[in-house]
Amino acid sequence: MDEHERRTAVIDLGSNTFRLVVFTAVPGSWWKRTDEIYDAVRIGAGQSADGALQPEPMERALVTLDAYAHFCRAIRLEDVRPVATSAIREATNREDFLRAARERTGLEVRVLTREEEAWYGYLAAANSSTLEDGVVLDIGGGSMQLTRVAGRHAEDLRSWRLGALRMTERFLDEGPATKKQLKALRAHVAEELAVAPWLPGSERIVGLGGTVRNLAAAAELERGLPSYGVQGFVLRRSALDALIDELAAIPAAERGRVPGIKEERGDVILGGAVVVQQVMERAGCDALEVTEAGLREGVFFEGHLAGADPPLFDDVRRASVCNLARQYDFHRAHVNHVAALSCQMFDELGAAGAHPNDPHEREILWAAAMLHDIGTTVDYDDHHKHSRYLILSAGLPGYTQREISLIAQAARYHRKGSPSLGEFASLARDGDEQLLVRCSALLRLAEQLDRSRDQLVREAHVHTDNGDVQLELVADGDPGVARWAAERQADLFRRAFERDLSLAA
Amino acid sequence: MDEHERRTAVIDLGSNTFRLVVFTAVPGSWWKRTDEIYDAVRIGAGQSADGALQPEPMERALVTLDAYAHFCRAIRLEDVRPVATSAIREATNREDFLRAARERTGLEVRVLTREEEAWYGYLAAANSSTLEDGVVLDIGGGSMQLTRVAGRHAEDLRSWRLGALRMTERFLDEGPATKKQLKALRAHVAEELAVAPWLPGSERIVGLGGTVRNLAAAAELERGLPSYGVQGFVLRRSALDALIDELAAIPAAERGRVPGIKEERGDVILGGAVVVQQVMERAGCDALEVTEAGLREGVFFEGHLAGADPPLFDDVRRASVCNLARQYDFHRAHVNHVAALSCQMFDELGAAGAHPNDPHEREILWAAAMLHDIGTTVDYDDHHKHSRYLILSAGLPGYTQREISLIAQAARYHRKGSPSLGEFASLARDGDEQLLVRCSALLRLAEQLDRSRDQLVREAHVHTDNGDVQLELVADGDPGVARWAAERQADLFRRAFERDLSLAA
């Protein structure tokens, strides 16, 4: 373990699920989730009218918490942050529970206020999406939080007792949902939302929490899209409506068998889905942007980004790419140089009218260059394929799934092969295949120019003459091998830019 | 970088290809290939009758070597071991070349004797296969080495001027190969092999080198097998014969388009293939076991295993598993404990007649347990799938492809899902599906028993009663969560052992 590594455990005592998440980070460099256990404890199950936790769920909760405490001691974790939300916050016997937790497990559980709960959801969303102005929706088992965001800042933090477990217990039963039940649930949510006058007309909604992740996974599978998690997935209102119809038509016990919905969440998913639907309805939004980050990440980010106020990454997209690159940290000077050479050639070719000069394309090229070699960690052979796999598996918060697929494919083709969108054709826009070919061609050229890994070729300049492209290398010595290697990329270059490439003498 | 990490570059100046390989290792813990560049330099091309290196190939070689020297300085590699083989060894002007290399690149190239070249091939094979008694075949561009192995020791080290490039230039031309040409080549090889009287009747042959890897890749694709490299692939004589027929029927320039054969090796592959075929013929072996290790690994192992004489791993299979486990080094105490609990339950169930008690099955279970969590490095979510990917991508020298697929699938199913052979059904033997279910069931049970990660459940003992199985836990405290979690595995246990599982009070 790197001596600068810090580990933090966040224990989320949710109304539906308890979850222990371990984050490992080198401050200022990288962070990642490195461990997790979760249990559908359902501490809020059957919470009586006066709001007391029931003996059985409470005992399940204490035994589970004790296992988590064992876990933390086993891996010598000292920074442990247990936080409780709605079910415990609102329980009349919460002090009994907190005392028992302290005595049996040694853990001091911090009960979040409604505003704090919304705050951590906001931090999770604002650090894993490009949300500038809009709404963060965080739905748990007991409560649902909406935060109004303007200029990336939280302007209004709200919480409602509209969690998935709570709504299911109050409005639905074990059979298929009746129209009457759904109508009553919808009316209740609509009425509650009236206190957020800023909700109608929201530009964007970013959604988080287990309910949202499960609905997104179901919609993703339904559309037959390649499935590498739901980070950046856009859940359309029409897809959500169709899912709700499907879930309502079957008994609660069968809902966990719908592909994408987890077994242990099946019986409460419908209540949560209807709440999400009503928020979208009232906001007038046709789409919900999904992030995999949740309350736990929010608690973690507060510490990890403590130097900033509010604790936000300056640029989420850039932070995501650098985070992944640094986790693997393969020949940093080489990687940075390949990124610089690629972008330099991109800019000069753009100025010469050889491509559309789209800044988003440049960002995709840069990201692919920064990540092209990370697969070496898996195995040197086929490391281009491994880089693709690692990019897709880790995801890049702040990028759309389409963008991530383009970055992954460009990394895939940084050494050889004929660039194609492959399984991602369904995510692509018009012109994406050609964009990928351009990015792959420049990345491969830059990679060959730094074949010696010592930045011998300092700069590569583009000259156009009768439409052909001549590349001029500025080098600290004889760039012989780089020249040969670059010349071998002429075919792909022609496919990318429809111009012939030659190397200046 | 871990302070104990040591990096070694081996530069292999082969007759066909130059290759720089970087090995990173923590002595006594793990090693891996972390970087590589190669160029089809063809220094031996057109080597004249009197054996002088030609000016053009020599210049290509020097420029390439200079780029490698830049590379080593760029990544601050101090332990650089350049070794030359047949083409340079046998060149009349070799001293000119070595002097020019020293002056232009600063590299002191060590020319291996014929016996040394065979020795490093032997070290590569003996450390990446289970070969006890048999033959190591290493065919390069200029020469071909055979080493007789008895009790894992090299008994006779031989080298012939029968390399792929050399044979192609001498016996074949650019067109399809004629029967006459092939006959002459075969006769020449057969005649040369007469000096190895121990070759006929060899038990096993392990093959290495680019020719062998390419032939294996082509045969693997031809059979439509899942392709995760050729480590452990068994090349059948019948498959090789068919490939030779296919390659002989087309001109040399088209042979690089046969799937599995690399473009830059296409024009010399046939000469090498016929040599391999003749060795198998003379040895009377129907199968060649392929390893991806080569001369470079041999040179590396000599340093890495310097404490042993000869420098061999005690147990290649065990070393492969530990090597991969330590590269990721996820919660070592937990992983070791899961392996111990799995094997303990396996043994006691075997004693009770609940399964066939096959030591190979136990070894697969042990390996899967040791590697089940390595995927956490990629991403916590779906880490069971990532573990599978990492195992398949890295390979496990010493295990067959069938065994590796079973280990990978058992790791894949250590958390959830219904164990199946998936894409590996074509590699399986009768009963493998059930073997996989048993391994997955025990691994999942052990994983749940150490859910708290602190080895709270020290031992798990099996009692059988009326055919049912009762599990007795020996714990240092209340194993409440472990009990619940283990009970949830009863369904898979029943599928695996056709017995009901319960937990003793």
PDB file of N, CA, C and O in Angstrom, chain A residues 101 271 336:
ATOM      1  N   ALA A 101     -26.408   0.472  19.619  1.00  0.00           N
ATOM      2  CA  ALA A 101     -25.371   0.380  18.585  1.00  0.00           C
ATOM      3  C   ALA A 101     -24.007   0.674  19.202  1.00  0.00           C
ATOM      4  O   ALA A 101     -23.025  -0.027  18.952  1.00  0.00           O
ATOM      5  N   GLY A 271     -43.083   1.478  -5.639  1.00  0.00           N
ATOM      6  CA  GLY A 271     -43.363   2.706  -4.882  1.00  0.00           C
ATOM      7  C   GLY A 271     -42.354   3.791  -5.237  1.00  0.00           C
ATOM      8  O   GLY A 271     -42.713   4.950  -5.498  1.00  0.00           O
ATOM      9  N   ASN A 336       1.373  11.751 -20.908  1.00  0.00           N
ATOM     10  CA  ASN A 336       1.110  13.190 -21.065  1.00  0.00           C
ATOM     11  C   ASN A 336       1.615  13.696 -22.408  1.00  0.00           C
ATOM     12  O   ASN A 336       0.976  14.540 -23.043  1.00  0.00           O
TER      13      ASN A 336
END
